[in-house]
Amino acid sequence: MHRLFIGLLISVAWLVFVQPAAAQSTGLQPFGGGMGLKLEPELLPPVPEDLEEDLPLFLDAERIEGIQGQYLEAIGDVVVRRRGQQLQSDRLSYSFTDNAVTASGNVRFRRLGDVLTGDYAYYDLDDDSGLVNNPTYHFTRLPGVSASPLPVPGSGRSRVASTAPPSNARGKAERVILRDRDRYRAERATYTNCDVGDDDWYLGVGRLDLDRLQDVGVARNATVYFKGVPILYSPWINFPLSSRRKTGFLPPAIGTTNNSGFEVTVPFYWNIAPNRDLTLSPRLLSRRGLLLGSEFRYLAGAYNGELRADFLPDDQEKNDNRWALAFRHAQRFTPRLTGSINVQRVSDDTYFVDLANRVAATSQTNLPQEASLRYNGDWWTLLGRFQRFQTLQDPLSPTTPPYYRVPQLVLNAAQQNVRGFDLRFYGELVNFSHRDLTSAVRQIYYPSAEYRFGGSFFYATPKVGLHYTAYNYKDGERSGDSRLLPIVSLDTGMNFSRQVEVFGRGLVQTLEPRLYYVYIPFRRQDQLPLFDTAIADFNLAQIFTENRFNGWDRINDANQVTAAVTTRFLDARSGREWLRAIIGQRYFLKEQEIRLSESDVRNSDRSDLLAGVSGSITRALWADLGMQYNLDEGESTRFNAALRYRPQPGKVVNAAYRYTRDVLEQVDLSAQWPLTRRWTALARWNYSLDDKTLVEALGGLEYNAGCWTTRFVVHDFVTSTNERSRAFFLQLELSGLSSIGTSPMQVLGQSILGYGRSADRATTHDPYYPGMPDE
């Protein structure tokens, strides 16, 4: 037996004396004489369809025979190859008339990375169609070939390069029909994304259609098997072959809460267009009835938004209809003019407490209903806004609803370096309206100018401003009020630096002392209303501001100096900040007379001492410490400490302590930590030491088997109405198919800072866990 190497140019016609010019155009490489062909299709990328008919076909076999112009028979270790395609078998027949091959015996067909093995195959070289009997298939489409809206000339279809990763779909079938290059049909087949030898889950189907261009798989008479046990049947299932969106039913979500009982949600997703979609989510609550949920999203070049609407007819617990609405829209009308709408509303005060299963939802109190327009000029910005609220009341702790702003106009302007001066202007006109309290129109005009002296080592920035406020009341019983205040400040600082070495690392340490002086004369203000003003949180940012109040209804009188020192540690090469520490205090040269209430009294000529340290202690350990200390009383007013240890994705431990005198004292611990290569523990514990009450608790386990992941999470928390709510999450995520159950991903992301999906880290041959057991 001897081996022949025959190159067939432009179908196999070179064997029957095709014109030499055609052969020259193919770029035929030398063959024969003991030189072998490289038969791996991945060595060369696929070519456009309109050029495929000009490609050579190579045939390699132990024996080749046939009749010129009719057929060829190849026997023994047959390999036929065309760029991007390869067919191996024991025996092969080629028809010149049909330009098709028939193969039998140990058939192995490779096309653009897809591999099918069986006992018989037929393949039409003209239209890339065919079939394989009794195949085992493995679809790993080469990365870089995917659907695109760009048409291929003459085909009405599309294919361009992208960065989509290859898939890992495999299975067995009674027959696989190759409808064309991008569409397969498998009859009486199985389908899984698990590695070879690992069939933890698979889809058993009567018929399976895979369309690479539409990026969708459709299974008929489908049963999902998990660990050999059927867990879900559907006469029709469609699923994406990648992360692209598609129309169809989403996996059901199953869970339970103590407020609503057992619940099942079966969402339907409608991919209306590439930039619009709609999700309908009927949610059956065993204690309350059927809640109909919907979410419509849209996106365009100049605008985007979403509309969410939920309706629960005749709540069995409340004996009333309940509903929720949320609409958000943002739009850019021109490069300078933008607008937004944000409308949120619910049927009653306890809607979120009764029907939500997340802390973020149950803690909502004021739901905004607002619309705004913003115009950005070259050096100025104008904002117009209408703003109202729905206030959700807790009967045990009622709250006063905020004022409506109907409307509000805000002008911000700034001109830099006008003969060395930085000029600024803030103006506001707002109509404050309230059903039960005083309503008025407030005007604010605040021009200011500042000039900066110095350079990188030393700077001094004096600033002068004039603040005017006027009120026009609506009740007609009061005349208008006004206030005119000059505001003067001086901000000075220095910057020292030196090279240091810490644990063998070259760093730059800075020392940055700063003094900030403010003078504002006293003007009587207790006759002015309070629309949007409260005492600002005293912190390391606030001590460098002019006013200790949020809002403009009160402006403190001031003759004060803030002194602070900051030190930073920077990487000597990159300039990255590793650690920052600051200590500061405010000194009052005159007693302040402007107060919000009788309890707002200061008994010292200095503020509490503020100190903070924040940054990376090591690459894995991050710390944030902050303290407010009363030197006169010798005790802490507030102390916060937080540590986060995150050596790598999927491993994180958080510890925090929060203390505010006479208000709260809490310990907050959370973690995501692998127990083995596959098992990960999830936990959060937030406990109030003052009230001796558990504020929030979360516990769960996550098991990652590579091609499937399961999570079980229990979440217990206190709602805004001081009621306890408990939710259970059980999810089975089948890689490449879908997930079944209620997803806890949003809860985990909010509860465990730094949480990462276990699927994002390797579960086999993982260098991070060399000593961990597999189970």
PDB file of N, CA and C in Angstrom, residues 555-610:
ATOM      1  N   ILE A 555     -27.955  80.326  57.092  1.00  0.00           N
ATOM      2  CA  ILE A 555     -26.518  80.483  56.849  1.00  0.00           C
ATOM      3  C   ILE A 555     -25.901  80.897  58.174  1.00  0.00           C
ATOM      4  N   ASN A 556     -24.986  80.095  58.676  1.00  0.00           N
ATOM      5  CA  ASN A 556     -24.441  80.371  60.001  1.00  0.00           C
ATOM      6  C   ASN A 556     -23.593  81.643  60.015  1.00  0.00           C
ATOM      7  N   ASP A 557     -23.600  82.320  61.143  1.00  0.00           N
ATOM      8  CA  ASP A 557     -22.596  83.350  61.366  1.00  0.00           C
ATOM      9  C   ASP A 557     -21.290  82.638  61.695  1.00  0.00           C
ATOM     10  N   ALA A 558     -20.182  83.191  61.282  1.00  0.00           N
ATOM     11  CA  ALA A 558     -18.918  82.479  61.439  1.00  0.00           C
ATOM     12  C   ALA A 558     -17.761  83.452  61.588  1.00  0.00           C
ATOM     13  N   ASN A 559     -16.910  83.146  62.514  1.00  0.00           N
ATOM     14  CA  ASN A 559     -15.573  83.735  62.630  1.00  0.00           C
ATOM     15  C   ASN A 559     -14.708  82.591  63.133  1.00  0.00           C
ATOM     16  N   GLN A 560     -14.267  81.767  62.224  1.00  0.00           N
ATOM     17  CA  GLN A 560     -13.720  80.459  62.601  1.00  0.00           C
ATOM     18  C   GLN A 560     -12.549  80.070  61.713  1.00  0.00           C
ATOM     19  N   VAL A 561     -11.731  79.163  62.242  1.00  0.00           N
ATOM     20  CA  VAL A 561     -10.574  78.639  61.524  1.00  0.00           C
ATOM     21  C   VAL A 561     -10.596  77.121  61.609  1.00  0.00           C
ATOM     22  N   THR A 562     -10.394  76.496  60.501  1.00  0.00           N
ATOM     23  CA  THR A 562     -10.228  75.038  60.476  1.00  0.00           C
ATOM     24  C   THR A 562      -8.761  74.729  60.221  1.00  0.00           C
ATOM     25  N   ALA A 563      -8.182  73.891  61.072  1.00  0.00           N
ATOM     26  CA  ALA A 563      -6.786  73.470  60.913  1.00  0.00           C
ATOM     27  C   ALA A 563      -6.758  71.965  60.704  1.00  0.00           C
ATOM     28  N   ALA A 564      -6.002  71.533  59.716  1.00  0.00           N
ATOM     29  CA  ALA A 564      -5.932  70.101  59.405  1.00  0.00           C
ATOM     30  C   ALA A 564      -4.572  69.770  58.813  1.00  0.00           C
ATOM     31  N   VAL A 565      -4.193  68.525  58.976  1.00  0.00           N
ATOM     32  CA  VAL A 565      -2.950  68.006  58.385  1.00  0.00           C
ATOM     33  C   VAL A 565      -3.271  66.677  57.716  1.00  0.00           C
ATOM     34  N   THR A 566      -2.835  66.555  56.472  1.00  0.00           N
ATOM     35  CA  THR A 566      -3.028  65.321  55.710  1.00  0.00           C
ATOM     36  C   THR A 566      -1.665  64.760  55.331  1.00  0.00           C
ATOM     37  N   THR A 567      -1.532  63.438  55.422  1.00  0.00           N
ATOM     38  CA  THR A 567      -0.348  62.775  54.891  1.00  0.00           C
ATOM     39  C   THR A 567      -0.791  61.649  53.975  1.00  0.00           C
ATOM     40  N   ARG A 568      -0.110  61.517  52.843  1.00  0.00           N
ATOM     41  CA  ARG A 568      -0.455  60.488  51.856  1.00  0.00           C
ATOM     42  C   ARG A 568       0.799  59.704  51.491  1.00  0.00           C
ATOM     43  N   PHE A 569       0.594  58.435  51.178  1.00  0.00           N
ATOM     44  CA  PHE A 569       1.657  57.564  50.693  1.00  0.00           C
ATOM     45  C   PHE A 569       1.340  57.174  49.254  1.00  0.00           C
ATOM     46  N   LEU A 570       2.232  57.573  48.327  1.00  0.00           N
ATOM     47  CA  LEU A 570       2.023  57.364  46.910  1.00  0.00           C
ATOM     48  C   LEU A 570       3.090  56.442  46.356  1.00  0.00           C
ATOM     49  N   ASP A 571       2.709  55.593  45.402  1.00  0.00           N
ATOM     50  CA  ASP A 571       3.679  54.760  44.715  1.00  0.00           C
ATOM     51  C   ASP A 571       4.652  55.657  43.946  1.00  0.00           C
ATOM     52  N   ALA A 572       5.958  55.422  44.143  1.00  0.00           N
ATOM     53  CA  ALA A 572       6.961  56.300  43.548  1.00  0.00           C
ATOM     54  C   ALA A 572       6.947  56.251  42.031  1.00  0.00           C
ATOM     55  N   ARG A 573       6.515  55.137  41.449  1.00  0.00           N
ATOM     56  CA  ARG A 573       6.534  55.006  39.993  1.00  0.00           C
ATOM     57  C   ARG A 573       5.223  55.428  39.344  1.00  0.00           C
ATOM     58  N   SER A 574       4.121  54.892  39.830  1.00  0.00           N
ATOM     59  CA  SER A 574       2.832  55.132  39.176  1.00  0.00           C
ATOM     60  C   SER A 574       2.080  56.333  39.733  1.00  0.00           C
ATOM     61  N   GLY A 575       2.415  56.780  40.940  1.00  0.00           N
ATOM     62  CA  GLY A 575       1.677  57.848  41.570  1.00  0.00           C
ATOM     63  C   GLY A 575       0.395  57.396  42.248  1.00  0.00           C
ATOM     64  N   ARG A 576       0.136  56.101  42.246  1.00  0.00           N
ATOM     65  CA  ARG A 576      -1.078  55.587  42.884  1.00  0.00           C
ATOM     66  C   ARG A 576      -1.046  55.831  44.386  1.00  0.00           C
ATOM     67  N   GLU A 577      -2.185  56.283  44.914  1.00  0.00           N
ATOM     68  CA  GLU A 577      -2.277  56.529  46.350  1.00  0.00           C
ATOM     69  C   GLU A 577      -2.581  55.235  47.083  1.00  0.00           C
ATOM     70  N   TRP A 578      -1.723  54.878  48.024  1.00  0.00           N
ATOM     71  CA  TRP A 578      -1.923  53.656  48.805  1.00  0.00           C
ATOM     72  C   TRP A 578      -2.626  53.938  50.132  1.00  0.00           C
ATOM     73  N   LEU A 579      -2.261  55.040  50.768  1.00  0.00           N
ATOM     74  CA  LEU A 579      -2.795  55.299  52.102  1.00  0.00           C
ATOM     75  C   LEU A 579      -2.898  56.802  52.316  1.00  0.00           C
ATOM     76  N   ARG A 580      -3.956  57.196  53.043  1.00  0.00           N
ATOM     77  CA  ARG A 580      -4.157  58.606  53.367  1.00  0.00           C
ATOM     78  C   ARG A 580      -4.600  58.706  54.814  1.00  0.00           C
ATOM     79  N   ALA A 581      -4.024  59.670  55.533  1.00  0.00           N
ATOM     80  CA  ALA A 581      -4.428  59.929  56.915  1.00  0.00           C
ATOM     81  C   ALA A 581      -4.614  61.426  57.084  1.00  0.00           C
ATOM     82  N   ILE A 582      -5.640  61.807  57.843  1.00  0.00           N
ATOM     83  CA  ILE A 582      -5.940  63.224  58.039  1.00  0.00           C
ATOM     84  C   ILE A 582      -6.460  63.433  59.448  1.00  0.00           C
ATOM     85  N   ILE A 583      -6.106  64.571  60.022  1.00  0.00           N
ATOM     86  CA  ILE A 583      -6.636  64.968  61.320  1.00  0.00           C
ATOM     87  C   ILE A 583      -6.942  66.457  61.239  1.00  0.00           C
ATOM     88  N   GLY A 584      -8.096  66.864  61.787  1.00  0.00           N
ATOM     89  CA  GLY A 584      -8.492  68.258  61.672  1.00  0.00           C
ATOM     90  C   GLY A 584      -9.473  68.661  62.740  1.00  0.00           C
ATOM     91  N   GLN A 585      -9.559  69.983  62.951  1.00  0.00           N
ATOM     92  CA  GLN A 585     -10.462  70.525  63.964  1.00  0.00           C
ATOM     93  C   GLN A 585     -10.815  71.960  63.586  1.00  0.00           C
ATOM     94  N   ARG A 586     -12.020  72.361  63.984  1.00  0.00           N
ATOM     95  CA  ARG A 586     -12.476  73.716  63.722  1.00  0.00           C
ATOM     96  C   ARG A 586     -12.453  74.511  65.029  1.00  0.00           C
ATOM     97  N   TYR A 587     -11.937  75.760  64.956  1.00  0.00           N
ATOM     98  CA  TYR A 587     -11.832  76.633  66.124  1.00  0.00           C
ATOM     99  C   TYR A 587     -12.716  77.854  65.902  1.00  0.00           C
ATOM    100  N   PHE A 588     -13.546  78.184  66.910  1.00  0.00           N
ATOM    101  CA  PHE A 588     -14.500  79.285  66.813  1.00  0.00           C
ATOM    102  C   PHE A 588     -13.942  80.496  67.547  1.00  0.00           C
ATOM    103  N   LEU A 589     -13.707  81.572  66.818  1.00  0.00           N
ATOM    104  CA  LEU A 589     -13.221  82.810  67.401  1.00  0.00           C
ATOM    105  C   LEU A 589     -14.367  83.628  67.976  1.00  0.00           C
ATOM    106  N   LYS A 590     -15.589  83.215  67.675  1.00  0.00           N
ATOM    107  CA  LYS A 590     -16.791  83.891  68.169  1.00  0.00           C
ATOM    108  C   LYS A 590     -17.892  82.849  68.297  1.00  0.00           C
ATOM    109  N   GLU A 591     -18.716  82.991  69.341  1.00  0.00           N
ATOM    110  CA  GLU A 591     -19.813  82.049  69.529  1.00  0.00           C
ATOM    111  C   GLU A 591     -20.831  82.197  68.411  1.00  0.00           C
ATOM    112  N   GLN A 592     -21.261  81.069  67.852  1.00  0.00           N
ATOM    113  CA  GLN A 592     -22.247  81.106  66.784  1.00  0.00           C
ATOM    114  C   GLN A 592     -23.648  81.275  67.372  1.00  0.00           C
ATOM    115  N   GLU A 593     -24.450  82.142  66.723  1.00  0.00           N
ATOM    116  CA  GLU A 593     -25.785  82.449  67.224  1.00  0.00           C
ATOM    117  C   GLU A 593     -26.906  81.846  66.380  1.00  0.00           C
ATOM    118  N   ILE A 594     -26.620  81.447  65.154  1.00  0.00           N
ATOM    119  CA  ILE A 594     -27.646  80.874  64.286  1.00  0.00           C
ATOM    120  C   ILE A 594     -27.810  79.397  64.615  1.00  0.00           C
ATOM    121  N   ARG A 595     -29.035  79.030  64.986  1.00  0.00           N
ATOM    122  CA  ARG A 595     -29.319  77.650  65.359  1.00  0.00           C
ATOM    123  C   ARG A 595     -30.623  77.214  64.706  1.00  0.00           C
ATOM    124  N   LEU A 596     -30.796  75.889  64.611  1.00  0.00           N
ATOM    125  CA  LEU A 596     -32.052  75.343  64.079  1.00  0.00           C
ATOM    126  C   LEU A 596     -33.055  75.053  65.177  1.00  0.00           C
ATOM    127  N   SER A 597     -32.550  74.751  66.374  1.00  0.00           N
ATOM    128  CA  SER A 597     -33.457  74.400  67.471  1.00  0.00           C
ATOM    129  C   SER A 597     -32.783  74.744  68.791  1.00  0.00           C
ATOM    130  N   GLU A 598     -33.539  74.602  69.891  1.00  0.00           N
ATOM    131  CA  GLU A 598     -32.999  74.900  71.215  1.00  0.00           C
ATOM    132  C   GLU A 598     -31.867  73.947  71.589  1.00  0.00           C
ATOM    133  N   SER A 599     -31.918  72.725  71.051  1.00  0.00           N
ATOM    134  CA  SER A 599     -30.883  71.743  71.392  1.00  0.00           C
ATOM    135  C   SER A 599     -29.606  71.957  70.588  1.00  0.00           C
ATOM    136  N   ASP A 600     -29.685  72.820  69.574  1.00  0.00           N
ATOM    137  CA  ASP A 600     -28.527  73.063  68.732  1.00  0.00           C
ATOM    138  C   ASP A 600     -27.647  74.128  69.385  1.00  0.00           C
ATOM    139  N   VAL A 601     -26.979  73.739  70.475  1.00  0.00           N
ATOM    140  CA  VAL A 601     -26.177  74.674  71.264  1.00  0.00           C
ATOM    141  C   VAL A 601     -24.749  74.144  71.351  1.00  0.00           C
ATOM    142  N   ARG A 602     -23.773  75.048  71.182  1.00  0.00           N
ATOM    143  CA  ARG A 602     -22.367  74.674  71.281  1.00  0.00           C
ATOM    144  C   ARG A 602     -21.800  75.236  72.582  1.00  0.00           C
ATOM    145  N   ASN A 603     -21.127  74.388  73.359  1.00  0.00           N
ATOM    146  CA  ASN A 603     -20.608  74.798  74.657  1.00  0.00           C
ATOM    147  C   ASN A 603     -19.094  74.912  74.675  1.00  0.00           C
ATOM    148  N   SER A 604     -18.475  75.007  73.525  1.00  0.00           N
ATOM    149  CA  SER A 604     -17.020  75.052  73.477  1.00  0.00           C
ATOM    150  C   SER A 604     -16.591  75.950  72.339  1.00  0.00           C
ATOM    151  N   ASP A 605     -15.363  76.453  72.436  1.00  0.00           N
ATOM    152  CA  ASP A 605     -14.823  77.282  71.369  1.00  0.00           C
ATOM    153  C   ASP A 605     -14.075  76.457  70.325  1.00  0.00           C
ATOM    154  N   ARG A 606     -14.288  75.165  70.350  1.00  0.00           N
ATOM    155  CA  ARG A 606     -13.674  74.296  69.343  1.00  0.00           C
ATOM    156  C   ARG A 606     -14.626  73.140  69.049  1.00  0.00           C
ATOM    157  N   SER A 607     -14.515  72.614  67.858  1.00  0.00           N
ATOM    158  CA  SER A 607     -15.356  71.487  67.469  1.00  0.00           C
ATOM    159  C   SER A 607     -14.744  70.187  67.960  1.00  0.00           C
ATOM    160  N   ASP A 608     -15.457  69.118  67.732  1.00  0.00           N
ATOM    161  CA  ASP A 608     -14.867  67.800  67.972  1.00  0.00           C
ATOM    162  C   ASP A 608     -13.674  67.599  67.045  1.00  0.00           C
ATOM    163  N   LEU A 609     -12.742  66.789  67.490  1.00  0.00           N
ATOM    164  CA  LEU A 609     -11.576  66.454  66.680  1.00  0.00           C
ATOM    165  C   LEU A 609     -11.957  65.360  65.688  1.00  0.00           C
ATOM    166  N   LEU A 610     -11.604  65.551  64.423  1.00  0.00           N
ATOM    167  CA  LEU A 610     -11.877  64.563  63.388  1.00  0.00           C
ATOM    168  C   LEU A 610     -10.572  63.934  62.927  1.00  0.00           C
TER     169      LEU A 610
END
